[in-house]
Tab-separated table of C-alpha atoms and ligand atoms in Angstrom:
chain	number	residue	atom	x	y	z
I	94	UNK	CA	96.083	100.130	131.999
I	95	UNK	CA	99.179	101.387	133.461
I	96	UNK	CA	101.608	101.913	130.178
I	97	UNK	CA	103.343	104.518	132.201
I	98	UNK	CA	106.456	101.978	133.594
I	99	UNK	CA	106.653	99.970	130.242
I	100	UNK	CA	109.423	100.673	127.441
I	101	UNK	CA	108.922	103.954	125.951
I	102	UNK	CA	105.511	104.971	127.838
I	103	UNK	CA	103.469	102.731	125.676
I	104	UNK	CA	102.425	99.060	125.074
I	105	UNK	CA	100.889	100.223	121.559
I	106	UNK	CA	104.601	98.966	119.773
I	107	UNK	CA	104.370	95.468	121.308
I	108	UNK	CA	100.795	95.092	120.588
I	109	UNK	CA	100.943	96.133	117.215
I	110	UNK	CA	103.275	93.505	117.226
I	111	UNK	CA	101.658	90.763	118.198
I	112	UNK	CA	98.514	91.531	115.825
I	113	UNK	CA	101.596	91.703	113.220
I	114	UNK	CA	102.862	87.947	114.109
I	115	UNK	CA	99.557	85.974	114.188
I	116	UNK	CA	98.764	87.006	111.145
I	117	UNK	CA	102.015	87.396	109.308
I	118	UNK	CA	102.225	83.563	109.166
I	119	UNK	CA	99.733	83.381	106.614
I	120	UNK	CA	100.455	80.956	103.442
I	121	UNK	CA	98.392	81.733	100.472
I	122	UNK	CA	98.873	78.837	98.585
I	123	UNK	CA	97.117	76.647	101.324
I	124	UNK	CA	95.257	78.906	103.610
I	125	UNK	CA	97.278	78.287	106.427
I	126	UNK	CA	98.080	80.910	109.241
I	127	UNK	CA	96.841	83.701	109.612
I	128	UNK	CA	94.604	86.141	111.738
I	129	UNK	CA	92.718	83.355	112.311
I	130	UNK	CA	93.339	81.059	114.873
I	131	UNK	CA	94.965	82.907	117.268
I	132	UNK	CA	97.272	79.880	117.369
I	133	UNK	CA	100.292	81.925	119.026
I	134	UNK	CA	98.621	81.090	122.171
I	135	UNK	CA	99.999	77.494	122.121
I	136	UNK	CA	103.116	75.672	122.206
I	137	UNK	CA	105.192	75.148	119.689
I	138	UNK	CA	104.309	78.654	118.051
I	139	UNK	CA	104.490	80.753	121.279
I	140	UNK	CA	108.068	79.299	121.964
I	141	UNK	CA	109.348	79.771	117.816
I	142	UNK	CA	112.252	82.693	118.283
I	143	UNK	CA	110.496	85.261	116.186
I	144	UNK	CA	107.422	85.424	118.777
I	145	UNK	CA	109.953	86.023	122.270
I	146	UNK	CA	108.885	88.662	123.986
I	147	UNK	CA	104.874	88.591	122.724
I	148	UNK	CA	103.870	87.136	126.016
I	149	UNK	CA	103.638	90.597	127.505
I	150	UNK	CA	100.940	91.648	124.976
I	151	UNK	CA	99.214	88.579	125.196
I	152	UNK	CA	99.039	88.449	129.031
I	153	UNK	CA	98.183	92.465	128.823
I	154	UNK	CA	95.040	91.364	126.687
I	155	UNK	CA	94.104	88.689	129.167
I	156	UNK	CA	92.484	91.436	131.283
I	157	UNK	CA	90.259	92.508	128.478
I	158	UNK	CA	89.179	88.832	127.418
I	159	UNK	CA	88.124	88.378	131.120
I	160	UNK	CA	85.917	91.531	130.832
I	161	UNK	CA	84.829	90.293	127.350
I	162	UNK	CA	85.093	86.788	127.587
I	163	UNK	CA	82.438	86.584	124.207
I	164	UNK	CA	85.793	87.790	121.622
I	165	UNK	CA	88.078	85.495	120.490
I	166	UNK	CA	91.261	85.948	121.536
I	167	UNK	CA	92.154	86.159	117.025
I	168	UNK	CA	89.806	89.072	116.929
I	169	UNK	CA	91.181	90.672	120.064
I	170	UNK	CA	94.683	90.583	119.098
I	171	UNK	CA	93.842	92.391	115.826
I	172	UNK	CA	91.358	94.761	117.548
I	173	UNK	CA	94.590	95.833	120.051
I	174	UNK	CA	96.408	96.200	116.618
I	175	UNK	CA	94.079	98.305	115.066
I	176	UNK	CA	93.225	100.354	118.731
I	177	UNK	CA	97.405	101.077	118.574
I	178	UNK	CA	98.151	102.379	115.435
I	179	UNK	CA	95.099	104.565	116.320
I	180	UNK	CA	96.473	105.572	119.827
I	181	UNK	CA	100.183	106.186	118.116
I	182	UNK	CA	98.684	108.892	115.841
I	183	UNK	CA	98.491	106.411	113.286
I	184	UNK	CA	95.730	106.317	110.714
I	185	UNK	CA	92.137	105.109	110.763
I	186	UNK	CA	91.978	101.491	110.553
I	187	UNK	CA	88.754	99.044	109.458
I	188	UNK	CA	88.091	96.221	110.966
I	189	UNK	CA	85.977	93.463	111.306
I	190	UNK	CA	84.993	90.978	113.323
I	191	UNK	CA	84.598	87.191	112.703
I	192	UNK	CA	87.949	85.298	113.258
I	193	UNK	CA	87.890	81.942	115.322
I	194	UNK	CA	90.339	80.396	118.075
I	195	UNK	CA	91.890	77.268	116.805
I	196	UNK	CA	93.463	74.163	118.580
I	197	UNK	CA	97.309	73.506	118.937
I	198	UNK	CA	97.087	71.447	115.736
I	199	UNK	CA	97.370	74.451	113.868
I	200	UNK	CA	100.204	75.887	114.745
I	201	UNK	CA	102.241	76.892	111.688
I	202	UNK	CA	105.961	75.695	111.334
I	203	UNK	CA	108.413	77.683	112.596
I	204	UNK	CA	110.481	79.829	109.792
I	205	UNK	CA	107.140	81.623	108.453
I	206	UNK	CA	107.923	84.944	109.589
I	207	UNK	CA	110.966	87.615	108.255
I	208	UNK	CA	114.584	87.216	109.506
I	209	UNK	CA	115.794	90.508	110.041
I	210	UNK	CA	119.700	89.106	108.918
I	211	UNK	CA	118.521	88.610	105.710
I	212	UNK	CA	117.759	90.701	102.414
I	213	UNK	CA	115.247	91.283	99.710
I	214	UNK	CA	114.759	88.251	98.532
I	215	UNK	CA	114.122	86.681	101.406
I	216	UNK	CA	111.379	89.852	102.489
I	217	UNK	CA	109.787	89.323	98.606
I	218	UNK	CA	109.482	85.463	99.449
I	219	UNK	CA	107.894	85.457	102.837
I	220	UNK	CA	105.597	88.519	102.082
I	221	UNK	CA	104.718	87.275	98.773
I	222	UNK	CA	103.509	84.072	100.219
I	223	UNK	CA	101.446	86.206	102.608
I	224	UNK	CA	100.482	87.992	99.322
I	225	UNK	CA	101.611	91.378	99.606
I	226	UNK	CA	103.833	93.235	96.650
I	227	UNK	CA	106.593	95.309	96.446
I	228	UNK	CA	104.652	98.355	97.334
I	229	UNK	CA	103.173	97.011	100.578
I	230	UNK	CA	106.002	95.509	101.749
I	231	UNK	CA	107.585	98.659	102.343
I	232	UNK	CA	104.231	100.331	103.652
I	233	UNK	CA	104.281	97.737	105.865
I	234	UNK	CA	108.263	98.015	106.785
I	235	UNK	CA	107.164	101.324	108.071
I	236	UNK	CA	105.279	100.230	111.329
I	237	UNK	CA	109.119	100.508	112.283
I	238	UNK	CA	108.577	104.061	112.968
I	239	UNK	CA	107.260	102.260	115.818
I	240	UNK	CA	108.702	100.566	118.797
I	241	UNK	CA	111.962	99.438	119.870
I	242	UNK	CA	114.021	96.024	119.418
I	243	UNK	CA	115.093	94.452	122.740
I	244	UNK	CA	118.479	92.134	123.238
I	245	UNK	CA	116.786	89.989	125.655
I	246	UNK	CA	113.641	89.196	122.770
I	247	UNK	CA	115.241	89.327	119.240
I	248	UNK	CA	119.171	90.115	120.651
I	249	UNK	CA	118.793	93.361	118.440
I	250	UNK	CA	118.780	96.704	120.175
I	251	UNK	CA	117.058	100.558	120.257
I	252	UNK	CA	114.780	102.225	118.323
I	253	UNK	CA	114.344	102.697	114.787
I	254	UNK	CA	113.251	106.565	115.784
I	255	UNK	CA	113.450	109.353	118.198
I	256	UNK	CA	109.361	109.045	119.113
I	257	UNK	CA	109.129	105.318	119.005
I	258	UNK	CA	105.266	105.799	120.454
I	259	UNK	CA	104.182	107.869	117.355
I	260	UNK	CA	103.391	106.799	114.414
I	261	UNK	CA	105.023	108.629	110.612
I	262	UNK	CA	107.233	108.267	108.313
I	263	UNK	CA	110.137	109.212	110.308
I	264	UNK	CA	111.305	105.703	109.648
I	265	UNK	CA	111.767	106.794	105.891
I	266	UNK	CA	113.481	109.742	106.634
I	267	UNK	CA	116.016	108.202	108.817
I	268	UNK	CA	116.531	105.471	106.790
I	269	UNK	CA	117.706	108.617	104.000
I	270	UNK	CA	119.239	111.005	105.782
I	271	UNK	CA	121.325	108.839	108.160
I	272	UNK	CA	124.681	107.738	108.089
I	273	UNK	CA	124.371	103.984	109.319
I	274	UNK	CA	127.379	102.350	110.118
I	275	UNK	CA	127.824	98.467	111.554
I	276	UNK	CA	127.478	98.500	115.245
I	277	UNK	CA	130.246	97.475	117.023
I	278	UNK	CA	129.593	95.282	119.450
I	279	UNK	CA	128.991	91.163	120.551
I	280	UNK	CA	124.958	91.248	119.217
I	281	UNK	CA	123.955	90.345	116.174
I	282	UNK	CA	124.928	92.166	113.184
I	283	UNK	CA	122.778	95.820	112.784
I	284	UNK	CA	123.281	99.136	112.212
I	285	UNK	CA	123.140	102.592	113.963
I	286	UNK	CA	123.508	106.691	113.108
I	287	UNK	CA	127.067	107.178	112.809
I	288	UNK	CA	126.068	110.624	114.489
I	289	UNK	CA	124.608	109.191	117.728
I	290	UNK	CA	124.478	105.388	118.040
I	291	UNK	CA	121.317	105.849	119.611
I	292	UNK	CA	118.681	104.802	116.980
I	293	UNK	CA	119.320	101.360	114.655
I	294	UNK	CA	118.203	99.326	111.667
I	295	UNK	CA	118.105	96.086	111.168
I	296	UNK	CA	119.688	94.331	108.086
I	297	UNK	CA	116.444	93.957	106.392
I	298	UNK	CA	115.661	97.277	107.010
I	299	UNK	CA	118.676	98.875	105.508
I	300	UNK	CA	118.415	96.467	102.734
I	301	UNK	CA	115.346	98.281	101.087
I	302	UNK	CA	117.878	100.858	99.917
I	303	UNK	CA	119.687	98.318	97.986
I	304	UNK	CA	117.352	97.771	95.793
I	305	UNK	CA	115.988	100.103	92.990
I	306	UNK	CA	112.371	99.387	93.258
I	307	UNK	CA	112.319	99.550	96.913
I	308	UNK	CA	114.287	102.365	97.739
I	309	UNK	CA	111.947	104.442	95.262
I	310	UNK	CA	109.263	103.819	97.412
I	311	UNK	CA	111.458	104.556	100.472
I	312	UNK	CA	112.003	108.320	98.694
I	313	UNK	CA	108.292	108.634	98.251
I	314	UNK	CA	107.527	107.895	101.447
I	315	UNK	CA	109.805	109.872	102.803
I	316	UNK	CA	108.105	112.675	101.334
I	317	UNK	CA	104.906	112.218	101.684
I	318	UNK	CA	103.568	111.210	105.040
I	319	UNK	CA	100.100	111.380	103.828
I	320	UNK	CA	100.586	108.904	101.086
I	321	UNK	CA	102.299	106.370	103.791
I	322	UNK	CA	99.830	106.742	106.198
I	323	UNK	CA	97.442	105.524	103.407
I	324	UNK	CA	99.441	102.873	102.192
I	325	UNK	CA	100.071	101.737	105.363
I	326	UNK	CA	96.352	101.033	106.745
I	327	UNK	CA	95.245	99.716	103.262
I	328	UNK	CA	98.265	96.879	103.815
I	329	UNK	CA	97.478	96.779	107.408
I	330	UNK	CA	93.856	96.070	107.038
I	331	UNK	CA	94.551	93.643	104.599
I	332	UNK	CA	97.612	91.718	106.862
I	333	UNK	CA	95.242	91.687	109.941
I	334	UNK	CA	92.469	90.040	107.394
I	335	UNK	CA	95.006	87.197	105.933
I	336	UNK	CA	93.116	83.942	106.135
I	337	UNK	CA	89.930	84.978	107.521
I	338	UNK	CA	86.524	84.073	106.284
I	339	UNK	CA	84.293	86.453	106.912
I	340	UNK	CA	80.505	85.878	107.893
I	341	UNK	CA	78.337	86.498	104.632
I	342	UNK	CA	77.644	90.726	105.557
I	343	UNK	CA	80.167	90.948	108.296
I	344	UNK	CA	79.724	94.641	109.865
I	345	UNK	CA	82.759	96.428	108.913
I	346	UNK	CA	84.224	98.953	112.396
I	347	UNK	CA	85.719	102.243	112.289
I	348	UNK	CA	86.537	103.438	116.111
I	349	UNK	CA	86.987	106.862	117.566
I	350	UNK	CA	90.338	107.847	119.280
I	351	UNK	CA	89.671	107.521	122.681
W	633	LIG	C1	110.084	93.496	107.125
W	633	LIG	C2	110.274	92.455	107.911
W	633	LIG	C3	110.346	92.617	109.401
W	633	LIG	C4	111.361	92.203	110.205
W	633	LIG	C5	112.599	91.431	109.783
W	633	LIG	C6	111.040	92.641	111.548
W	633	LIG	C7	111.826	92.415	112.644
W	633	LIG	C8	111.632	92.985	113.896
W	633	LIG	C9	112.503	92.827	115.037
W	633	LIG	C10	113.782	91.986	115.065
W	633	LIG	C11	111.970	93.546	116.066
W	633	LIG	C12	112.516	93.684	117.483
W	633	LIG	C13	111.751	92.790	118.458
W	633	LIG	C14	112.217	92.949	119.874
W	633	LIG	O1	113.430	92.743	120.123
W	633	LIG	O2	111.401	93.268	120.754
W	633	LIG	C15	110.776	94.166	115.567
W	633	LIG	C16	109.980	95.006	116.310
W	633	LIG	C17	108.802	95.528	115.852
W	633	LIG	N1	108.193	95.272	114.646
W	633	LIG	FE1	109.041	94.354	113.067
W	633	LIG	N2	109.841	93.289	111.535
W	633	LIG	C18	109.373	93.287	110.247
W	633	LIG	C19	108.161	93.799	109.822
W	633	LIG	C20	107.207	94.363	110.640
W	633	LIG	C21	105.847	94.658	110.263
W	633	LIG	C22	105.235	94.296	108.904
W	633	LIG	C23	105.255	95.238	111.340
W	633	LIG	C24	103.839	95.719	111.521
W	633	LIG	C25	103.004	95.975	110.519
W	633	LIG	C26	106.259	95.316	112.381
W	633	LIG	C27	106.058	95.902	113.619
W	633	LIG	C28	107.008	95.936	114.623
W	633	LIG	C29	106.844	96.701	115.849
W	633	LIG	C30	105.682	97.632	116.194
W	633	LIG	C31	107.990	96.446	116.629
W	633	LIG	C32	108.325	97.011	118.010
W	633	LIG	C33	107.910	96.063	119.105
W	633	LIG	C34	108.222	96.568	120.485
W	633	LIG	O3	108.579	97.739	120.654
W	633	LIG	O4	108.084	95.776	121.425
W	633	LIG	N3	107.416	94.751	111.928
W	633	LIG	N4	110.593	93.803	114.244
């Protein structure tokens, strides 16, 4: 695949991305969503404002489904997410096989993933229905070490870091050591280093300094990569699992690099 012309050098942000939005749509409390499904594929869920922009990982996986036309397109997308926090450095993810693709019936109402205008309560709410706790939701808030935002996609824009293809917990550090002041301009509202402009955070980013229990895992993060990296696959595995059912002795995957 030729990531050479694309963003930053790398279509591992955007997939990770995708695996991220199938599955972050999970409800606990009626089994809904999920990795499952693959439902993004149809209308209305591919068209909800949250997923704009996904279309270029999902096309970019068409290629492999035609090679491997046996996968369903829910395990592929998580398979691409797992294959790109490898490729970005990131750490060694499980995975397993055994998710289905489900009909346009199943599409899950629109609203199910984060607003990135809002605050903590809203992040607690929708990852708590998903099932994840304080602790995870910031391992998870990390993938932002990752990637860019995009006005023409989510009307935010820039990276959250200087190596937006490599995964670590330069997010954290930024997030401390910055000065992040409103950006001035006709977008929506985010921030930026008052030293550069160049790299942002969202509103729900920033807001995990506001609050006591968050930011504490923030610091800890921040100083300890090893300890995020860690974190982070144990929440990722478990996001990229969300309303699966598993085949009695599913084989469990770890892949090399490549
Ligand atoms: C905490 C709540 C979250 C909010 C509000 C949020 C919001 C956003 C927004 C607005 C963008 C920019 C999209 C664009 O314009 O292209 C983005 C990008 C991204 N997000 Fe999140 N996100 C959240 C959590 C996560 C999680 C849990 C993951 C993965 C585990 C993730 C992975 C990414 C990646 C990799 C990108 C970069 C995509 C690219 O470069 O194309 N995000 N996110």
């Amino acid at each position: 695949m030729d990531n050479i012309n694309y963003d930053d050098g790398s279509y591992g942000p955007v997939l990770l991305r995708l695996a991220w939005h199938a599955a972050g749509t999970y409800n606990k409390s009626d089994s809904t969503g999920g990795s499952n499904g693959s439902t993004m594929r149809h209308s209305p869920e591919s068209g909800h404002g949250a997923n704009a922009g996904l279309k270029t990982a999902r096309e970019l996986l068409e290629k492999v489904k035609a090679k491997h036309p046996k996968i369903s397109y829910a395990d592929l997308w998580s398979l691409a997410g797992v294959v790109a926090v490898q490729e970005m450095n990131g750490p060694t993810l499980k995975w397993r096989p055994g998710r289905s693709d489900l009909p346009a019936e199943k599409c899950t109402p629109d609203g199910r993933l984060p607003d990135a205008s809002k605050g903590n309560d809203h992040l607690r709410s929708i990852f708590g229905r998903m099932g994840f706790n304080d602790v995870e939701i910031v391992a998870l808030s990390g993938a932002h070490s990752l990637g860019r935002c995009h006005t023409d996609r989510s009307g935010f824009s820039g990276p959250w870091t200087r190596a937006p293809t490599t995964f670590s917990n330069e997010y954290f550090k930024l997030l401390l050591s910055e000065k992040w002041v409103e950006k001035k301009w006709n977008g929506p509202k985010q921030f930026v280093d008052a030293k550069t402009g160049e790299l942002m955070m969202l509103p729900t980013d920033l807001a995990l300094l506001s609050d006591p229990i968050f930011k504490k895992q923030v610091e800890t993060y921040a100083n300890d990569g090893a300890a995020f990296s860690k974190d982070f696959a144990a929440a990722c595995v478990k996001l990229f699992e969300l309303g699966v059912k598993f085949p009695e002795g599913a084989k469990t995957y770890e892949f090399k690099r490549l």
